[in-house]
């Protein structure tokens, strides 16, 4: 005998509440509609569903067994409705975000943790890449958005870029570096020390070579290259090596007192950190909520980063 699942759900609601009226209210239905369902179900079974003269309604053993099955369906229906509501409100779902390694490790990962403290049902899948790879990943629907530095976004790219922080590079060093004792540091003094090169292919890698050439270097003394942000910091704090980092990354580690920026002005690229995504991407509430959280986080950081930058007496 095949039974209508909706009938079992209505029976479960009545058994749970002990009343046809309250069971109907629980399901958002009218009392007559639920009564008709119960009458139809009794005729199909050929047996009564409730014991006569009992208030609240007391199910028969068969009705109780069927109501147990209906309760499973009712619970699943409620969970499905809750899932839909949470998705539509941006409280559940998956965010696939990619980004340049140093920014992701220094700033975005902590912002993601803060986001998930508020929205624990949203899963965040993070990946790494540089601009070219990230653009391809967005177009291939492998990620929903990218957080990366960009100088120019060409026309016809099909992408939109929302700036969240202007670009600014600094010469980073150990918090105990000898050059910090100098009142003013000259270019020649910088070139006397070895350098750490960022990973090849990264914007910072090109920036480092451009900066060293602008300082008059004929030979670049690179002693260590290609490491992650953690390995670069660990290496730098145990040596007198220098490197080029975004000022916001140095700012993120200010409380650890492991590295700092030298008071030396270097040319910074016409590049900004921002959120990159498809121009005609479908609206995904969780992704939109995450992007706004990142943007709001950088809006709050912008003034703090500027104050931190102004606290250093930049040299020439």
mmCIF file with all atom_site columns, N, CA and C in Angstrom, residues 258-300:
data_model
loop_
_atom_site.group_PDB
_atom_site.id
_atom_site.type_symbol
_atom_site.label_atom_id
_atom_site.label_alt_id
_atom_site.label_comp_id
_atom_site.label_asym_id
_atom_site.label_entity_id
_atom_site.label_seq_id
_atom_site.pdbx_PDB_ins_code
_atom_site.Cartn_x
_atom_site.Cartn_y
_atom_site.Cartn_z
_atom_site.occupancy
_atom_site.B_iso_or_equiv
_atom_site.pdbx_formal_charge
_atom_site.auth_seq_id
_atom_site.auth_comp_id
_atom_site.auth_asym_id
_atom_site.auth_atom_id
_atom_site.pdbx_PDB_model_num
ATOM 1   N N  . UNK A 1 258 ? 58.406 41.219 15.583  1.00 0.00 ? 258 UNK A N  1
ATOM 2   C CA . UNK A 1 258 ? 59.447 40.417 14.930  1.00 0.00 ? 258 UNK A CA 1
ATOM 3   C C  . UNK A 1 258 ? 60.056 41.148 13.739  1.00 0.00 ? 258 UNK A C  1
ATOM 4   N N  . UNK A 1 259 ? 59.258 41.945 13.054  1.00 0.00 ? 259 UNK A N  1
ATOM 5   C CA . UNK A 1 259 ? 59.784 42.690 11.914  1.00 0.00 ? 259 UNK A CA 1
ATOM 6   C C  . UNK A 1 259 ? 59.179 44.091 11.892  1.00 0.00 ? 259 UNK A C  1
ATOM 7   N N  . UNK A 1 260 ? 59.827 44.939 11.121  1.00 0.00 ? 260 UNK A N  1
ATOM 8   C CA . UNK A 1 260 ? 59.348 46.306 11.016  1.00 0.00 ? 260 UNK A CA 1
ATOM 9   C C  . UNK A 1 260 ? 59.742 46.842 9.639   1.00 0.00 ? 260 UNK A C  1
ATOM 10  N N  . UNK A 1 261 ? 59.394 48.089 9.386   1.00 0.00 ? 261 UNK A N  1
ATOM 11  C CA . UNK A 1 261 ? 59.757 48.727 8.119   1.00 0.00 ? 261 UNK A CA 1
ATOM 12  C C  . UNK A 1 261 ? 60.893 49.704 8.358   1.00 0.00 ? 261 UNK A C  1
ATOM 13  N N  . UNK A 1 262 ? 61.874 49.688 7.470   1.00 0.00 ? 262 UNK A N  1
ATOM 14  C CA . UNK A 1 262 ? 62.953 50.672 7.549   1.00 0.00 ? 262 UNK A CA 1
ATOM 15  C C  . UNK A 1 262 ? 62.436 52.046 7.137   1.00 0.00 ? 262 UNK A C  1
ATOM 16  N N  . UNK A 1 263 ? 62.889 53.102 7.794   1.00 0.00 ? 263 UNK A N  1
ATOM 17  C CA . UNK A 1 263 ? 62.468 54.453 7.415   1.00 0.00 ? 263 UNK A CA 1
ATOM 18  C C  . UNK A 1 263 ? 63.159 54.913 6.135   1.00 0.00 ? 263 UNK A C  1
ATOM 19  N N  . UNK A 1 264 ? 62.787 54.264 5.059   1.00 0.00 ? 264 UNK A N  1
ATOM 20  C CA . UNK A 1 264 ? 63.397 54.589 3.777   1.00 0.00 ? 264 UNK A CA 1
ATOM 21  C C  . UNK A 1 264 ? 62.300 54.577 2.710   1.00 0.00 ? 264 UNK A C  1
ATOM 22  N N  . UNK A 1 265 ? 62.172 55.683 2.012   1.00 0.00 ? 265 UNK A N  1
ATOM 23  C CA . UNK A 1 265 ? 61.125 55.812 1.000   1.00 0.00 ? 265 UNK A CA 1
ATOM 24  C C  . UNK A 1 265 ? 61.516 55.074 -0.276  1.00 0.00 ? 265 UNK A C  1
ATOM 25  N N  . UNK A 1 266 ? 60.658 54.188 -0.725  1.00 0.00 ? 266 UNK A N  1
ATOM 26  C CA . UNK A 1 266 ? 60.888 53.493 -1.980  1.00 0.00 ? 266 UNK A CA 1
ATOM 27  C C  . UNK A 1 266 ? 59.682 53.729 -2.893  1.00 0.00 ? 266 UNK A C  1
ATOM 28  N N  . UNK A 1 267 ? 59.891 53.668 -4.184  1.00 0.00 ? 267 UNK A N  1
ATOM 29  C CA . UNK A 1 267 ? 58.740 53.843 -5.093  1.00 0.00 ? 267 UNK A CA 1
ATOM 30  C C  . UNK A 1 267 ? 57.773 52.681 -4.937  1.00 0.00 ? 267 UNK A C  1
ATOM 31  N N  . UNK A 1 268 ? 56.511 52.992 -4.822  1.00 0.00 ? 268 UNK A N  1
ATOM 32  C CA . UNK A 1 268 ? 55.519 51.925 -4.718  1.00 0.00 ? 268 UNK A CA 1
ATOM 33  C C  . UNK A 1 268 ? 54.705 51.871 -6.002  1.00 0.00 ? 268 UNK A C  1
ATOM 34  N N  . UNK A 1 269 ? 54.288 50.697 -6.391  1.00 0.00 ? 269 UNK A N  1
ATOM 35  C CA . UNK A 1 269 ? 53.617 50.530 -7.685  1.00 0.00 ? 269 UNK A CA 1
ATOM 36  C C  . UNK A 1 269 ? 52.222 51.140 -7.687  1.00 0.00 ? 269 UNK A C  1
ATOM 37  N N  . UNK A 1 270 ? 51.774 51.473 -8.879  1.00 0.00 ? 270 UNK A N  1
ATOM 38  C CA . UNK A 1 270 ? 50.401 51.976 -9.045  1.00 0.00 ? 270 UNK A CA 1
ATOM 39  C C  . UNK A 1 270 ? 49.471 50.771 -9.048  1.00 0.00 ? 270 UNK A C  1
ATOM 40  N N  . UNK A 1 271 ? 49.282 50.227 -7.862  1.00 0.00 ? 271 UNK A N  1
ATOM 41  C CA . UNK A 1 271 ? 48.559 48.975 -7.718  1.00 0.00 ? 271 UNK A CA 1
ATOM 42  C C  . UNK A 1 271 ? 47.739 49.041 -6.433  1.00 0.00 ? 271 UNK A C  1
ATOM 43  N N  . UNK A 1 272 ? 46.596 48.392 -6.426  1.00 0.00 ? 272 UNK A N  1
ATOM 44  C CA . UNK A 1 272 ? 45.745 48.392 -5.240  1.00 0.00 ? 272 UNK A CA 1
ATOM 45  C C  . UNK A 1 272 ? 45.283 46.977 -4.935  1.00 0.00 ? 272 UNK A C  1
ATOM 46  N N  . UNK A 1 273 ? 45.069 46.712 -3.668  1.00 0.00 ? 273 UNK A N  1
ATOM 47  C CA . UNK A 1 273 ? 44.495 45.441 -3.238  1.00 0.00 ? 273 UNK A CA 1
ATOM 48  C C  . UNK A 1 273 ? 42.981 45.548 -3.332  1.00 0.00 ? 273 UNK A C  1
ATOM 49  N N  . UNK A 1 274 ? 42.354 44.515 -3.856  1.00 0.00 ? 274 UNK A N  1
ATOM 50  C CA . UNK A 1 274 ? 40.907 44.582 -3.981  1.00 0.00 ? 274 UNK A CA 1
ATOM 51  C C  . UNK A 1 274 ? 40.286 43.217 -4.168  1.00 0.00 ? 274 UNK A C  1
ATOM 52  N N  . UNK A 1 275 ? 38.976 43.235 -4.367  1.00 0.00 ? 275 UNK A N  1
ATOM 53  C CA . UNK A 1 275 ? 38.196 42.011 -4.552  1.00 0.00 ? 275 UNK A CA 1
ATOM 54  C C  . UNK A 1 275 ? 37.810 41.907 -6.018  1.00 0.00 ? 275 UNK A C  1
ATOM 55  N N  . UNK A 1 276 ? 38.167 40.801 -6.620  1.00 0.00 ? 276 UNK A N  1
ATOM 56  C CA . UNK A 1 276 ? 37.951 40.570 -8.046  1.00 0.00 ? 276 UNK A CA 1
ATOM 57  C C  . UNK A 1 276 ? 36.909 39.471 -8.225  1.00 0.00 ? 276 UNK A C  1
ATOM 58  N N  . UNK A 1 277 ? 35.916 39.713 -9.099  1.00 0.00 ? 277 UNK A N  1
ATOM 59  C CA . UNK A 1 277 ? 34.909 38.687 -9.381  1.00 0.00 ? 277 UNK A CA 1
ATOM 60  C C  . UNK A 1 277 ? 34.249 38.946 -10.726 1.00 0.00 ? 277 UNK A C  1
ATOM 61  N N  . UNK A 1 278 ? 33.447 37.987 -11.164 1.00 0.00 ? 278 UNK A N  1
ATOM 62  C CA . UNK A 1 278 ? 32.761 38.115 -12.437 1.00 0.00 ? 278 UNK A CA 1
ATOM 63  C C  . UNK A 1 278 ? 31.782 39.276 -12.414 1.00 0.00 ? 278 UNK A C  1
ATOM 64  N N  . UNK A 1 279 ? 31.725 39.989 -13.525 1.00 0.00 ? 279 UNK A N  1
ATOM 65  C CA . UNK A 1 279 ? 30.799 41.124 -13.610 1.00 0.00 ? 279 UNK A CA 1
ATOM 66  C C  . UNK A 1 279 ? 29.351 40.651 -13.599 1.00 0.00 ? 279 UNK A C  1
ATOM 67  N N  . UNK A 1 280 ? 29.076 39.501 -14.215 1.00 0.00 ? 280 UNK A N  1
ATOM 68  C CA . UNK A 1 280 ? 27.702 39.006 -14.288 1.00 0.00 ? 280 UNK A CA 1
ATOM 69  C C  . UNK A 1 280 ? 27.523 37.742 -13.450 1.00 0.00 ? 280 UNK A C  1
ATOM 70  N N  . UNK A 1 281 ? 28.261 37.658 -12.346 1.00 0.00 ? 281 UNK A N  1
ATOM 71  C CA . UNK A 1 281 ? 28.165 36.474 -11.491 1.00 0.00 ? 281 UNK A CA 1
ATOM 72  C C  . UNK A 1 281 ? 26.772 36.373 -10.868 1.00 0.00 ? 281 UNK A C  1
ATOM 73  N N  . UNK A 1 282 ? 26.240 35.169 -10.734 1.00 0.00 ? 282 UNK A N  1
ATOM 74  C CA . UNK A 1 282 ? 24.945 35.008 -10.069 1.00 0.00 ? 282 UNK A CA 1
ATOM 75  C C  . UNK A 1 282 ? 25.051 35.436 -8.611  1.00 0.00 ? 282 UNK A C  1
ATOM 76  N N  . UNK A 1 283 ? 23.967 35.936 -8.077  1.00 0.00 ? 283 UNK A N  1
ATOM 77  C CA . UNK A 1 283 ? 23.976 36.427 -6.692  1.00 0.00 ? 283 UNK A CA 1
ATOM 78  C C  . UNK A 1 283 ? 24.012 35.245 -5.733  1.00 0.00 ? 283 UNK A C  1
ATOM 79  N N  . UNK A 1 284 ? 25.062 35.174 -4.948  1.00 0.00 ? 284 UNK A N  1
ATOM 80  C CA . UNK A 1 284 ? 25.208 34.155 -3.912  1.00 0.00 ? 284 UNK A CA 1
ATOM 81  C C  . UNK A 1 284 ? 25.304 34.883 -2.574  1.00 0.00 ? 284 UNK A C  1
ATOM 82  N N  . UNK A 1 285 ? 24.255 34.804 -1.756  1.00 0.00 ? 285 UNK A N  1
ATOM 83  C CA . UNK A 1 285 ? 24.219 35.602 -0.520  1.00 0.00 ? 285 UNK A CA 1
ATOM 84  C C  . UNK A 1 285 ? 25.437 35.415 0.377   1.00 0.00 ? 285 UNK A C  1
ATOM 85  N N  . UNK A 1 286 ? 25.893 34.174 0.555   1.00 0.00 ? 286 UNK A N  1
ATOM 86  C CA . UNK A 1 286 ? 27.036 33.945 1.443   1.00 0.00 ? 286 UNK A CA 1
ATOM 87  C C  . UNK A 1 286 ? 28.300 34.591 0.888   1.00 0.00 ? 286 UNK A C  1
ATOM 88  N N  . UNK A 1 287 ? 28.497 34.498 -0.425  1.00 0.00 ? 287 UNK A N  1
ATOM 89  C CA . UNK A 1 287 ? 29.675 35.105 -1.055  1.00 0.00 ? 287 UNK A CA 1
ATOM 90  C C  . UNK A 1 287 ? 29.618 36.622 -0.925  1.00 0.00 ? 287 UNK A C  1
ATOM 91  N N  . UNK A 1 288 ? 28.438 37.178 -1.155  1.00 0.00 ? 288 UNK A N  1
ATOM 92  C CA . UNK A 1 288 ? 28.281 38.633 -1.037  1.00 0.00 ? 288 UNK A CA 1
ATOM 93  C C  . UNK A 1 288 ? 28.523 39.091 0.400   1.00 0.00 ? 288 UNK A C  1
ATOM 94  N N  . UNK A 1 289 ? 28.011 38.331 1.360   1.00 0.00 ? 289 UNK A N  1
ATOM 95  C CA . UNK A 1 289 ? 28.207 38.697 2.772   1.00 0.00 ? 289 UNK A CA 1
ATOM 96  C C  . UNK A 1 289 ? 29.680 38.619 3.148   1.00 0.00 ? 289 UNK A C  1
ATOM 97  N N  . UNK A 1 290 ? 30.389 37.593 2.642   1.00 0.00 ? 290 UNK A N  1
ATOM 98  C CA . UNK A 1 290 ? 31.820 37.458 2.923   1.00 0.00 ? 290 UNK A CA 1
ATOM 99  C C  . UNK A 1 290 ? 32.605 38.617 2.316   1.00 0.00 ? 290 UNK A C  1
ATOM 100 N N  . UNK A 1 291 ? 32.286 38.969 1.058   1.00 0.00 ? 291 UNK A N  1
ATOM 101 C CA . UNK A 1 291 ? 32.989 40.071 0.397   1.00 0.00 ? 291 UNK A CA 1
ATOM 102 C C  . UNK A 1 291 ? 32.785 41.374 1.159   1.00 0.00 ? 291 UNK A C  1
ATOM 103 N N  . UNK A 1 292 ? 31.574 41.613 1.638   1.00 0.00 ? 292 UNK A N  1
ATOM 104 C CA . UNK A 1 292 ? 31.310 42.837 2.402   1.00 0.00 ? 292 UNK A CA 1
ATOM 105 C C  . UNK A 1 292 ? 32.046 42.828 3.732   1.00 0.00 ? 292 UNK A C  1
ATOM 106 N N  . UNK A 1 293 ? 32.178 41.646 4.334   1.00 0.00 ? 293 UNK A N  1
ATOM 107 C CA . UNK A 1 293 ? 32.931 41.541 5.592   1.00 0.00 ? 293 UNK A CA 1
ATOM 108 C C  . UNK A 1 293 ? 34.404 41.907 5.368   1.00 0.00 ? 293 UNK A C  1
ATOM 109 N N  . UNK A 1 294 ? 34.990 41.406 4.283   1.00 0.00 ? 294 UNK A N  1
ATOM 110 C CA . UNK A 1 294 ? 36.389 41.722 3.982   1.00 0.00 ? 294 UNK A CA 1
ATOM 111 C C  . UNK A 1 294 ? 36.543 43.215 3.702   1.00 0.00 ? 294 UNK A C  1
ATOM 112 N N  . UNK A 1 295 ? 35.639 43.770 2.911   1.00 0.00 ? 295 UNK A N  1
ATOM 113 C CA . UNK A 1 295 ? 35.714 45.198 2.589   1.00 0.00 ? 295 UNK A CA 1
ATOM 114 C C  . UNK A 1 295 ? 35.556 46.050 3.843   1.00 0.00 ? 295 UNK A C  1
ATOM 115 N N  . UNK A 1 296 ? 34.606 45.699 4.705   1.00 0.00 ? 296 UNK A N  1
ATOM 116 C CA . UNK A 1 296 ? 34.407 46.443 5.948   1.00 0.00 ? 296 UNK A CA 1
ATOM 117 C C  . UNK A 1 296 ? 35.631 46.331 6.857   1.00 0.00 ? 296 UNK A C  1
ATOM 118 N N  . UNK A 1 297 ? 36.245 45.140 6.869   1.00 0.00 ? 297 UNK A N  1
ATOM 119 C CA . UNK A 1 297 ? 37.441 44.957 7.689   1.00 0.00 ? 297 UNK A CA 1
ATOM 120 C C  . UNK A 1 297 ? 38.572 45.863 7.251   1.00 0.00 ? 297 UNK A C  1
ATOM 121 N N  . UNK A 1 298 ? 38.749 46.014 5.940   1.00 0.00 ? 298 UNK A N  1
ATOM 122 C CA . UNK A 1 298 ? 39.816 46.881 5.448   1.00 0.00 ? 298 UNK A CA 1
ATOM 123 C C  . UNK A 1 298 ? 39.471 48.353 5.620   1.00 0.00 ? 298 UNK A C  1
ATOM 124 N N  . UNK A 1 299 ? 38.200 48.694 5.563   1.00 0.00 ? 299 UNK A N  1
ATOM 125 C CA . UNK A 1 299 ? 37.806 50.077 5.854   1.00 0.00 ? 299 UNK A CA 1
ATOM 126 C C  . UNK A 1 299 ? 38.185 50.444 7.275   1.00 0.00 ? 299 UNK A C  1
ATOM 127 N N  . UNK A 1 300 ? 38.005 49.498 8.198   1.00 0.00 ? 300 UNK A N  1
ATOM 128 C CA . UNK A 1 300 ? 38.368 49.745 9.600   1.00 0.00 ? 300 UNK A CA 1
ATOM 129 C C  . UNK A 1 300 ? 39.887 49.801 9.763   1.00 0.00 ? 300 UNK A C  1
#
